[in-house]
Amino acid sequence: MAQLIHYHYARPGKSVTVYDEWLVHDGPDAKVLLLEAYAGKAVHVGGQRVLDAGAPIVWYVFPGAWHDIGRFHLADGTFTGWYTNLTMPVE
């Protein structure tokens, strides 16, 4: 059963952003989070739209790892690609 969590995302030199996301998988080696509707502006890469406002994002977070992986979509649910953050390990 999914659990609503508050994911605190801190970047150097910027304020902490808190995302309300669903924890849909809580394994010892991986956590899977669902952000149902991205609240930011559309994101473009190389002239192509890869993320819409209102689009879902699935995040794969690995305890102890220095990265996470996002699965990006358009607002209609069309998969557009993968996104990777280099991060401090999550707590």
PDB file of C-alpha atoms in Angstrom:
ATOM      1  CA  MET A   1       0.000   0.000   0.000  1.00  0.00           C
ATOM      2  CA  ALA A   2       1.396   3.413  -0.974  1.00  0.00           C
ATOM      3  CA  GLN A   3       2.229   5.890   1.760  1.00  0.00           C
ATOM      4  CA  LEU A   4       2.263   9.673   1.323  1.00  0.00           C
ATOM      5  CA  ILE A   5       5.652  11.097   2.332  1.00  0.00           C
ATOM      6  CA  HIS A   6       7.254  14.537   2.432  1.00  0.00           C
ATOM      7  CA  TYR A   7      10.523  14.358   0.489  1.00  0.00           C
ATOM      8  CA  HIS A   8      12.921  17.160   1.476  1.00  0.00           C
ATOM      9  CA  TYR A   9      15.192  18.067  -1.437  1.00  0.00           C
ATOM     10  CA  ALA A  10      18.147  20.312  -0.566  1.00  0.00           C
ATOM     11  CA  ARG A  11      20.503  21.827  -3.140  1.00  0.00           C
ATOM     12  CA  PRO A  12      23.586  23.891  -2.293  1.00  0.00           C
ATOM     13  CA  GLY A  13      22.835  27.606  -2.395  1.00  0.00           C
ATOM     14  CA  LYS A  14      19.068  27.089  -2.720  1.00  0.00           C
ATOM     15  CA  SER A  15      16.251  26.678  -0.256  1.00  0.00           C
ATOM     16  CA  VAL A  16      14.950  23.220   0.628  1.00  0.00           C
ATOM     17  CA  THR A  17      11.999  22.112  -1.504  1.00  0.00           C
ATOM     18  CA  VAL A  18       9.488  19.695   0.009  1.00  0.00           C
ATOM     19  CA  TYR A  19       7.645  17.382  -2.374  1.00  0.00           C
ATOM     20  CA  ASP A  20       4.549  15.417  -1.359  1.00  0.00           C
ATOM     21  CA  GLU A  21       5.099  12.054  -3.046  1.00  0.00           C
ATOM     22  CA  TRP A  22       3.768   8.541  -2.773  1.00  0.00           C
ATOM     23  CA  LEU A  23       6.183   5.897  -1.524  1.00  0.00           C
ATOM     24  CA  VAL A  24       5.016   3.017  -3.735  1.00  0.00           C
ATOM     25  CA  HIS A  25       7.884   0.621  -2.981  1.00  0.00           C
ATOM     26  CA  ASP A  26       9.938   0.567   0.217  1.00  0.00           C
ATOM     27  CA  GLY A  27      12.660  -2.031  -0.225  1.00  0.00           C
ATOM     28  CA  PRO A  28      16.005  -2.157   1.586  1.00  0.00           C
ATOM     29  CA  ASP A  29      17.939  -1.448  -1.640  1.00  0.00           C
ATOM     30  CA  ALA A  30      15.495   0.832  -3.457  1.00  0.00           C
ATOM     31  CA  LYS A  31      12.643   3.210  -2.755  1.00  0.00           C
ATOM     32  CA  VAL A  32      10.213   4.109  -5.534  1.00  0.00           C
ATOM     33  CA  LEU A  33       8.437   7.457  -5.248  1.00  0.00           C
ATOM     34  CA  LEU A  34       5.572   8.794  -7.361  1.00  0.00           C
ATOM     35  CA  LEU A  35       5.104  12.519  -7.814  1.00  0.00           C
ATOM     36  CA  GLU A  36       1.609  12.573  -9.290  1.00  0.00           C
ATOM     37  CA  ALA A  37       1.775  16.050 -10.816  1.00  0.00           C
ATOM     38  CA  TYR A  38       4.955  18.055 -11.370  1.00  0.00           C
ATOM     39  CA  ALA A  39       4.249  21.652 -10.286  1.00  0.00           C
ATOM     40  CA  GLY A  40       7.084  23.419 -12.124  1.00  0.00           C
ATOM     41  CA  LYS A  41       7.440  24.849 -15.605  1.00  0.00           C
ATOM     42  CA  ALA A  42       7.819  22.602 -18.644  1.00  0.00           C
ATOM     43  CA  VAL A  43      11.369  21.318 -19.107  1.00  0.00           C
ATOM     44  CA  HIS A  44      13.027  21.183 -22.534  1.00  0.00           C
ATOM     45  CA  VAL A  45      16.235  19.399 -23.522  1.00  0.00           C
ATOM     46  CA  GLY A  46      17.752  19.967 -26.954  1.00  0.00           C
ATOM     47  CA  GLY A  47      14.583  21.728 -28.072  1.00  0.00           C
ATOM     48  CA  GLN A  48      12.367  18.775 -27.089  1.00  0.00           C
ATOM     49  CA  ARG A  49       9.806  18.983 -24.286  1.00  0.00           C
ATOM     50  CA  VAL A  50      10.634  16.251 -21.759  1.00  0.00           C
ATOM     51  CA  LEU A  51       8.508  17.214 -18.749  1.00  0.00           C
ATOM     52  CA  ASP A  52       5.208  19.069 -18.511  1.00  0.00           C
ATOM     53  CA  ALA A  53       3.569  20.846 -15.621  1.00  0.00           C
ATOM     54  CA  GLY A  54       1.044  18.361 -14.252  1.00  0.00           C
ATOM     55  CA  ALA A  55       3.025  15.348 -15.481  1.00  0.00           C
ATOM     56  CA  PRO A  56       3.855  12.395 -13.254  1.00  0.00           C
ATOM     57  CA  ILE A  57       7.457  11.617 -12.300  1.00  0.00           C
ATOM     58  CA  VAL A  58       8.613   8.289 -10.887  1.00  0.00           C
ATOM     59  CA  TRP A  59      11.773   8.518  -8.774  1.00  0.00           C
ATOM     60  CA  TYR A  60      14.024   5.582  -7.950  1.00  0.00           C
ATOM     61  CA  VAL A  61      16.068   6.293  -4.821  1.00  0.00           C
ATOM     62  CA  PHE A  62      18.786   3.944  -3.591  1.00  0.00           C
ATOM     63  CA  PRO A  63      19.793   4.157   0.092  1.00  0.00           C
ATOM     64  CA  GLY A  64      23.542   4.668   0.375  1.00  0.00           C
ATOM     65  CA  ALA A  65      23.948   5.519  -3.323  1.00  0.00           C
ATOM     66  CA  TRP A  66      25.227   8.830  -4.664  1.00  0.00           C
ATOM     67  CA  HIS A  67      22.524   9.104  -7.333  1.00  0.00           C
ATOM     68  CA  ASP A  68      18.810   8.808  -7.986  1.00  0.00           C
ATOM     69  CA  ILE A  69      16.925   8.210 -11.222  1.00  0.00           C
ATOM     70  CA  GLY A  70      13.749   9.875 -12.465  1.00  0.00           C
ATOM     71  CA  ARG A  71      11.362   8.609 -15.132  1.00  0.00           C
ATOM     72  CA  PHE A  72       9.948  11.684 -16.918  1.00  0.00           C
ATOM     73  CA  HIS A  73       6.638  12.080 -18.757  1.00  0.00           C
ATOM     74  CA  LEU A  74       4.454  14.594 -20.518  1.00  0.00           C
ATOM     75  CA  ALA A  75       1.130  15.621 -18.981  1.00  0.00           C
ATOM     76  CA  ASP A  76      -0.691  12.948 -21.014  1.00  0.00           C
ATOM     77  CA  GLY A  77       1.552  10.257 -19.477  1.00  0.00           C
ATOM     78  CA  THR A  78       3.829   9.802 -22.520  1.00  0.00           C
ATOM     79  CA  PHE A  79       7.248   8.562 -21.359  1.00  0.00           C
ATOM     80  CA  THR A  80      10.027  10.923 -22.492  1.00  0.00           C
ATOM     81  CA  GLY A  81      13.164   9.554 -20.875  1.00  0.00           C
ATOM     82  CA  TRP A  82      15.314   9.141 -17.817  1.00  0.00           C
ATOM     83  CA  TYR A  83      16.897  11.803 -15.617  1.00  0.00           C
ATOM     84  CA  THR A  84      19.707  11.227 -13.139  1.00  0.00           C
ATOM     85  CA  ASN A  85      20.794  13.344 -10.187  1.00  0.00           C
ATOM     86  CA  LEU A  86      24.182  13.006  -8.547  1.00  0.00           C
ATOM     87  CA  THR A  87      23.297  13.325  -4.869  1.00  0.00           C
ATOM     88  CA  MET A  88      24.421  12.780  -1.342  1.00  0.00           C
ATOM     89  CA  PRO A  89      23.006   9.467  -0.101  1.00  0.00           C
ATOM     90  CA  VAL A  90      19.448   9.870   1.161  1.00  0.00           C
ATOM     91  CA  GLU A  91      18.617   9.586   4.838  1.00  0.00           C
TER      92      GLU A  91
END
